[in-house]
CSV table of C-alpha atoms in Angstrom, one decimal:
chain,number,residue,atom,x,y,z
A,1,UNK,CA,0.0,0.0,0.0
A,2,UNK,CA,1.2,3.5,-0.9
A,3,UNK,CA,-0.1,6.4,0.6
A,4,UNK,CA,0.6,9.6,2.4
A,5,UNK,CA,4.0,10.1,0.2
A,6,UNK,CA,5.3,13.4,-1.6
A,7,UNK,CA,7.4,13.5,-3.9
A,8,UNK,CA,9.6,15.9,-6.2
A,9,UNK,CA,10.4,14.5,-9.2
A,10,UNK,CA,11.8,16.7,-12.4
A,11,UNK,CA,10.8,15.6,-15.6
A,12,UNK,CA,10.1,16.2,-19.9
A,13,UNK,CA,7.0,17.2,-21.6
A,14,UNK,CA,6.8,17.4,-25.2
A,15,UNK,CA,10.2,19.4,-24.7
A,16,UNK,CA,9.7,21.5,-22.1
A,17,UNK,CA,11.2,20.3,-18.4
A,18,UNK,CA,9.2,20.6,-15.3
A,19,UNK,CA,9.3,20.1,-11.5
A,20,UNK,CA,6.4,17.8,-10.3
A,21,UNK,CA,5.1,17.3,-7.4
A,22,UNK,CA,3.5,14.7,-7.0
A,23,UNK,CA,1.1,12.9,-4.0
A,24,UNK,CA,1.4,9.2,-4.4
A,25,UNK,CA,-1.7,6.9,-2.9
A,26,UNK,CA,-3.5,3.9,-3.9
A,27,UNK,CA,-5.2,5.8,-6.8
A,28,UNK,CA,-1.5,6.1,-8.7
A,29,UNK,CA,-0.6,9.8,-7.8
A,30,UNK,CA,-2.2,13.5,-8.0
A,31,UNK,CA,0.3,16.2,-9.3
A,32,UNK,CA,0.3,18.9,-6.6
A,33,UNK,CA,2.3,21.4,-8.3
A,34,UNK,CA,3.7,21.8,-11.8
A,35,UNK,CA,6.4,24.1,-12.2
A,36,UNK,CA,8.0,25.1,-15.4
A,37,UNK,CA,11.7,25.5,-15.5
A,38,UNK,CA,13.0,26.0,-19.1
A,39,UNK,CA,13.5,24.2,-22.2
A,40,UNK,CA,14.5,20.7,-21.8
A,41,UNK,CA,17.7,21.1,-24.7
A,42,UNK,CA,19.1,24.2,-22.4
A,43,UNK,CA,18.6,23.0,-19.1
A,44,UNK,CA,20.5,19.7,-17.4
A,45,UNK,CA,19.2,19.2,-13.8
A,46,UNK,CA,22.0,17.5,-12.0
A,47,UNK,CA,20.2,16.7,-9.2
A,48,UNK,CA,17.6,18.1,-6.5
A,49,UNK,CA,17.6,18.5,-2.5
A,50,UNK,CA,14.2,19.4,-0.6
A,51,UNK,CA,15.0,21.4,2.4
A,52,UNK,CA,12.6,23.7,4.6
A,53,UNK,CA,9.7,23.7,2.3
A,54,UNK,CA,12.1,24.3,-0.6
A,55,UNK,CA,13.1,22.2,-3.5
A,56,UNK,CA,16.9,22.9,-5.0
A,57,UNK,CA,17.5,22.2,-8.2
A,58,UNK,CA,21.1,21.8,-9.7
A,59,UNK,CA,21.4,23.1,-13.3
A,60,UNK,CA,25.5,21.9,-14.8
A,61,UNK,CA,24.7,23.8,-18.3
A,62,UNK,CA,23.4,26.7,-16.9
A,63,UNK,CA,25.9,26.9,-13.6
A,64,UNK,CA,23.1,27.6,-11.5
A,65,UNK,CA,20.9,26.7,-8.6
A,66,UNK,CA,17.0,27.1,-8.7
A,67,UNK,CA,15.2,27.4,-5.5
A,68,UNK,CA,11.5,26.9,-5.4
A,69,UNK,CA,9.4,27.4,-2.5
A,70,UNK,CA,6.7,25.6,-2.1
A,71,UNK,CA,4.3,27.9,0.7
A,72,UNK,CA,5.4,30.6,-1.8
A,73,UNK,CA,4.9,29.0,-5.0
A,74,UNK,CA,8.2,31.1,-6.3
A,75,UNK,CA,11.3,30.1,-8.2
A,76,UNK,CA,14.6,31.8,-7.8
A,77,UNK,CA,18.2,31.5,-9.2
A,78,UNK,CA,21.9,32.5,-8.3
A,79,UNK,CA,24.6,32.0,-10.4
A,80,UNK,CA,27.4,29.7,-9.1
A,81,UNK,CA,30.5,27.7,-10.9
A,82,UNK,CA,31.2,25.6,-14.0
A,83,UNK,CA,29.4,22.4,-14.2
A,84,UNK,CA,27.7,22.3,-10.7
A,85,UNK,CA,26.8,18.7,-9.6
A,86,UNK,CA,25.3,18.2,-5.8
A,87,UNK,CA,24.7,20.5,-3.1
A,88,UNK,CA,24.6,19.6,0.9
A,89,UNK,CA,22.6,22.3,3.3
A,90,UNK,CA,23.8,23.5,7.0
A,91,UNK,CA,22.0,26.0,9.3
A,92,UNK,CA,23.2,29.2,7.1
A,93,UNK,CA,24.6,27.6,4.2
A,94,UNK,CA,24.0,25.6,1.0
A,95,UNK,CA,27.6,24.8,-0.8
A,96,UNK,CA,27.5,23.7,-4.5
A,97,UNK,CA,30.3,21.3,-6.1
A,98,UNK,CA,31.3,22.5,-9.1
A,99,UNK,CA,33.1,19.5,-10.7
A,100,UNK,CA,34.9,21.8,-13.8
A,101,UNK,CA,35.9,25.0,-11.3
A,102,UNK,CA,37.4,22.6,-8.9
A,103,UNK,CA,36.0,24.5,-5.9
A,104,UNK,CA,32.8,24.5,-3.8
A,105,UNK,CA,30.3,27.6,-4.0
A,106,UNK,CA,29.1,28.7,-0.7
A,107,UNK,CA,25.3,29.9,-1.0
A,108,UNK,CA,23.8,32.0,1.8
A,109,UNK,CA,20.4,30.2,2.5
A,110,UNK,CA,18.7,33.6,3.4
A,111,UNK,CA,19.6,35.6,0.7
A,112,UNK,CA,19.9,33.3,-1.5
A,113,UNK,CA,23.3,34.8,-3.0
A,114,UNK,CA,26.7,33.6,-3.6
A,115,UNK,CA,29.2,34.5,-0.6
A,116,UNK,CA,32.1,32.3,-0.6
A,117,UNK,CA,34.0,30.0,-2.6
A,118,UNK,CA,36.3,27.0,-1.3
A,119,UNK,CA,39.1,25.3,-3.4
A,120,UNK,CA,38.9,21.5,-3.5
A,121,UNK,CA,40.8,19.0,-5.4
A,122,UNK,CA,40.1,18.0,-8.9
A,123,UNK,CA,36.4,18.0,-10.2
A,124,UNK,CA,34.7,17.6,-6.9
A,125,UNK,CA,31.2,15.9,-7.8
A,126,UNK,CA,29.6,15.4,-4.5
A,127,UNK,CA,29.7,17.4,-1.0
A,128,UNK,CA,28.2,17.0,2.1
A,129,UNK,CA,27.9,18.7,5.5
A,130,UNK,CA,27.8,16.7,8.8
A,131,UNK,CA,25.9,18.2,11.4
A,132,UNK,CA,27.6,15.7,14.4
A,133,UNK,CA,31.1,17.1,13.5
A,134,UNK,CA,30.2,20.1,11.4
A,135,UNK,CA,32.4,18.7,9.3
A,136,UNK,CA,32.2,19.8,5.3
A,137,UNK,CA,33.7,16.7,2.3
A,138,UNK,CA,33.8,16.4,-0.8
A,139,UNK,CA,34.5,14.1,-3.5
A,140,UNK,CA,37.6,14.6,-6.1
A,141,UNK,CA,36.6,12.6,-9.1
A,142,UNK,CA,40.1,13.0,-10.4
A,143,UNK,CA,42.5,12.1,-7.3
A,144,UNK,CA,40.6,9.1,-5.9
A,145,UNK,CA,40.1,10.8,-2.4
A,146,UNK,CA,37.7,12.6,0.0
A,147,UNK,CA,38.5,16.0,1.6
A,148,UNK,CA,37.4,16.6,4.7
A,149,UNK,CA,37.3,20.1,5.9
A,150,UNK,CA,37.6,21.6,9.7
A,151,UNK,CA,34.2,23.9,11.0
A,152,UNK,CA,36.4,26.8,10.3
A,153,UNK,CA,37.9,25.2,7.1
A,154,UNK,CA,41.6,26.1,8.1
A,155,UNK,CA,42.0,22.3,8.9
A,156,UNK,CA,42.1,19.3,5.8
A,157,UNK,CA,42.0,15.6,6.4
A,158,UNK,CA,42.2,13.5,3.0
A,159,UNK,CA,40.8,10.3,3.0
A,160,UNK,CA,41.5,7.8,-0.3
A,161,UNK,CA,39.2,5.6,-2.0
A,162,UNK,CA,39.1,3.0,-3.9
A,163,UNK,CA,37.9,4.1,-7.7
A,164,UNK,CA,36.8,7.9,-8.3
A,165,UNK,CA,34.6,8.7,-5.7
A,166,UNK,CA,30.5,10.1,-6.8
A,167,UNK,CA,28.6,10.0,-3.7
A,168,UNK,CA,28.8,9.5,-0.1
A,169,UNK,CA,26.5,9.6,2.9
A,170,UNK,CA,28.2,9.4,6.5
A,171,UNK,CA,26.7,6.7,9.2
A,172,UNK,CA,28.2,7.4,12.4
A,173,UNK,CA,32.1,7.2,12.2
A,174,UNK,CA,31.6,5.6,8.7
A,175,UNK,CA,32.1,7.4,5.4
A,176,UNK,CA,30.1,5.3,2.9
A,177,UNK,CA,31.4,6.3,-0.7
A,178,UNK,CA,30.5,4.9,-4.3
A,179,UNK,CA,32.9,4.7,-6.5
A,180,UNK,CA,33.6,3.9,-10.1
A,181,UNK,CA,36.6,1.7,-11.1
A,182,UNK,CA,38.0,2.0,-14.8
A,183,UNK,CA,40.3,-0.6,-15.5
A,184,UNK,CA,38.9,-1.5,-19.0
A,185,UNK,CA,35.6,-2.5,-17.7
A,186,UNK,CA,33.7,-0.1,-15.7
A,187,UNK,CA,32.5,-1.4,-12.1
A,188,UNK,CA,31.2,0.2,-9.6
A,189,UNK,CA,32.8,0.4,-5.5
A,190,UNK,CA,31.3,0.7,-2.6
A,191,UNK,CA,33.7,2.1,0.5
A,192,UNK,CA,33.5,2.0,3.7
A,193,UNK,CA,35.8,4.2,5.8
A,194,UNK,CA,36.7,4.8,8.8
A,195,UNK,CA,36.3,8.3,10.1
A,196,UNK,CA,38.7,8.0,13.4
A,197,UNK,CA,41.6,6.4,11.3
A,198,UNK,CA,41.1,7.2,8.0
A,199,UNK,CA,41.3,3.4,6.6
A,200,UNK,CA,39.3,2.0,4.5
A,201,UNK,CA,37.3,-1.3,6.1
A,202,UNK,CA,35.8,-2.4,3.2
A,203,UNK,CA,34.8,-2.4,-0.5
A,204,UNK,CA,31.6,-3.9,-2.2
A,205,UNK,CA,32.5,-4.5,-6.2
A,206,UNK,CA,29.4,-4.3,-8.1
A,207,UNK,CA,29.9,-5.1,-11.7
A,208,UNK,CA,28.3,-2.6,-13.6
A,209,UNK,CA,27.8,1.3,-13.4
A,210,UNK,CA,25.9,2.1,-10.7
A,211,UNK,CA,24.0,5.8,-11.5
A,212,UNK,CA,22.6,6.7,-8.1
A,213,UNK,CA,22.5,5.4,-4.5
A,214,UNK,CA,21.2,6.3,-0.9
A,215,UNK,CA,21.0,5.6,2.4
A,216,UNK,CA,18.7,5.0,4.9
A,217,UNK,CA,19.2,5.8,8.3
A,218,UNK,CA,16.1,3.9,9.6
A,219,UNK,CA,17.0,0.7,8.3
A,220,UNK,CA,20.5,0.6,8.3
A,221,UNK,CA,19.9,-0.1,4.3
A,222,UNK,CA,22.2,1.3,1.2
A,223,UNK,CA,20.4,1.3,-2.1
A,224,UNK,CA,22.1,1.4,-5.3
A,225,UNK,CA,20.8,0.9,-9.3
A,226,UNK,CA,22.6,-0.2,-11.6
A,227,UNK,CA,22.0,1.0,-15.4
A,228,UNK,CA,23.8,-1.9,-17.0
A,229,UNK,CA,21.9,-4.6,-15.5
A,230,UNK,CA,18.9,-2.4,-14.9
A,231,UNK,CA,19.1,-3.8,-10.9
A,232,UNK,CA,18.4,-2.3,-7.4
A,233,UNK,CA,20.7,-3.7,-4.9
A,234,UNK,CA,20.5,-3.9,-1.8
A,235,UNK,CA,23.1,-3.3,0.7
A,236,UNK,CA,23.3,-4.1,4.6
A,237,UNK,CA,25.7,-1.0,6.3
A,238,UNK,CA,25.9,-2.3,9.1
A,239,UNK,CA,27.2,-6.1,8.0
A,240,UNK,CA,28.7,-4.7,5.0
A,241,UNK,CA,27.5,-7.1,2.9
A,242,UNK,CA,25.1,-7.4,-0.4
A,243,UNK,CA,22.0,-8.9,1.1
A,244,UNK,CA,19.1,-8.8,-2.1
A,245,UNK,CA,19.1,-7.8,-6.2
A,246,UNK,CA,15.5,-6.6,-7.8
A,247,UNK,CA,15.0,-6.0,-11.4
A,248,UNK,CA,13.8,-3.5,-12.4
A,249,UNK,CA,14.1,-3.0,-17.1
A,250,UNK,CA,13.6,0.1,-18.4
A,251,UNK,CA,16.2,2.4,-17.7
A,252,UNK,CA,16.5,3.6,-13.9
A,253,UNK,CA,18.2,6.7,-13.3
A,254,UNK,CA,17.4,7.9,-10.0
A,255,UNK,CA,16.3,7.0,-6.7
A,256,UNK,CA,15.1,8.2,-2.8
A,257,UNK,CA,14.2,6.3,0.1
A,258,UNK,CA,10.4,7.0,1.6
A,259,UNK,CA,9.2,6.1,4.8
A,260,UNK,CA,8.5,2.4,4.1
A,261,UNK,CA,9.3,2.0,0.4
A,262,UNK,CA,12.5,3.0,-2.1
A,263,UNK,CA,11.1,4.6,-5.2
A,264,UNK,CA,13.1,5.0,-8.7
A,265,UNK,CA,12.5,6.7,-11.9
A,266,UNK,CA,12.7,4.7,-14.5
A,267,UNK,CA,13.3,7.5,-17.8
A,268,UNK,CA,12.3,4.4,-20.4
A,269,UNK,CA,9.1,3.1,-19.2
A,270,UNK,CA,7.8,6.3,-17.8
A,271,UNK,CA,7.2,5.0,-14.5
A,272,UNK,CA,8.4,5.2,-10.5
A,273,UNK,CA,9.0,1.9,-9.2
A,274,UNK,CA,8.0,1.6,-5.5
A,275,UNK,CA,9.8,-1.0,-3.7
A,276,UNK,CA,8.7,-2.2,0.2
A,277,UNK,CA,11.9,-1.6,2.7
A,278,UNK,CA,10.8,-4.7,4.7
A,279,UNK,CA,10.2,-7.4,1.9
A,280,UNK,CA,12.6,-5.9,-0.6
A,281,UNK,CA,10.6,-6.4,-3.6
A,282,UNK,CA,8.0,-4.5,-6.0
A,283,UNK,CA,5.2,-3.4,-4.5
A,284,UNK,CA,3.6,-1.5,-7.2
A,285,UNK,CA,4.6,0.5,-10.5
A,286,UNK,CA,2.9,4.1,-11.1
A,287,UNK,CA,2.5,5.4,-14.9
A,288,UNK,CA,3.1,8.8,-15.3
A,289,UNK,CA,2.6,11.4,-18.0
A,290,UNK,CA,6.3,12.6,-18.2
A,291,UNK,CA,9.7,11.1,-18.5
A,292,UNK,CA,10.9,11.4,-15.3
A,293,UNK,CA,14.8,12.5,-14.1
A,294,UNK,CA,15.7,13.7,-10.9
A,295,UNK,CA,13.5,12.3,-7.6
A,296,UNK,CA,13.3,12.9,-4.4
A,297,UNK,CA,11.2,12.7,-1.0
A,298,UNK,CA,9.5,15.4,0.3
A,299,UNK,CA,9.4,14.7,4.4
């Protein structure tokens, strides 16, 4: 049963890209709000965050950030740098990694304005802040390592990893990073480091290339797809092991974890794939009237 879910999920319509918002219930879904954003052939949303009744989009062709509130029903941009891939969001703060300026772009959230840029390694492509440390990291694609900055950034710590690092999500005093590994054939890496000494405990090789993955606190649970195979699988943090593969066809692009399922986009079959986070299998796939890209949940 699905119910009592919101979701943001960009998409394409008849050449025009939009940010949905769309209430998912037994009765397929209602599109709450549908909010134009540009022409799909001069727009490339990286990816979105949804923070404080806000939804953040990521724009790499444009180098900008779009921020549209949702009480308000009001889009805004600022200007940040080249090729802009994920953003992470403190108190104050939203900082942007720009993965062809080699620095982060620090955003304040009030004004929504640029204020501050930080230097990081070679094409960083994700960032994140950790509230329990207020710690800031980063990924450099290029250099096969995680930076790790102080509170008042006047301290590094570099961690490596094994492949170029894409994203990472932090579960206590373990970095969890994925990684691609080009040695020929593509595969993808999962890492698991050690925040107190820096070493890296483990690594999870998933052949394939996985396109998105995320973690769930509730459950202990990392989710990853794979476009190759066209699989979700299914990752136990705190064993470190692969417990479970689904397929899933089509082509899935994108995912976010719900409150008791994992739902993915899947761009090919026009259609968000709900799957339950106790059984680990489908529960139910919802037709929709776009091609979807970037998803998120809306808590």
């Amino acid at each position: 049963m699905i119910c009592n879910e919101i979701l943001s999920v960009t998409g394409n319509s008849q050449g025009n890209l939009f940010l949905f918002v769309l209430e998912l219930s037994e009765e397929e879904y209602t599109c709450k709000k549908a909010v134009y954003i540009g022409k799909s052939e001069k727009i490339a949303i990286h990816s979105i965050v949804n923070w404080r009744n806000s939804i953040y989009l990521v724009d790499s062709y444009n180098n900008k950030i779009y921020k549209y509130d949702l009480n308000l029903n009001e889009i805004s941009e600022t200007n940040v740098g080249r090729d802009p891939r994920h953003i992470t969001l403190d108190e104050n703060n939203i900082y942007v990694a720009n993965f062809e300026s080699d620095n982060i772009s620090v955003i304040d959230i009030t004004n929504f304005s640029l204020t501050e840029s930080i230097p990081a390694g070679i094409k960083p492509h994700d960032v994140l802040y950790n509230p329990n440390n207020k710690r800031l990291y980063t990924c450099c694609y290029e250099e096969n390592e995680i930076i790790e900055y102080s509170e008042n950034r006047e301290e590094k710590r570099y961690f490596k990893t094994n492949g170029k690092p894409m994203h990472m999500f932090i579960s206590k005093d373990c970095l969890i990073v994925m990684t691609y590994f080009v040695n020929g054939n593509v595969h993808t890496n999962i890492n698991f480091i050690n925040l107190v000494t820096g070493e890296i405990e483990k690594v999870i090789k998933v052949e394939g290339l996985g396109s998105d993955f995320d973690f769930d606190e509730s459950n202990n649970k990392i989710y990853l797809i794979n476009i190759v195979d066209k699989t979700l699988y299914i990752i136990d943090a705190a064993k470190k092991e692969l417990i479970k593969t689904s397929y899933l066809g089509g082509y899935p692009e994108s995912l976010t974890v719900g409150n008791s399922y994992v739902y993915i986009n899947n761009s090919k079959k026009n259609q968000i794939t709900a799957i339950d986070k106790d059984y680990h299998k489908i529960s139910k796939t919802i037709d929709i009237s776009f091609t979807p890209g970037c998803i998120k949940i809306i808590n």
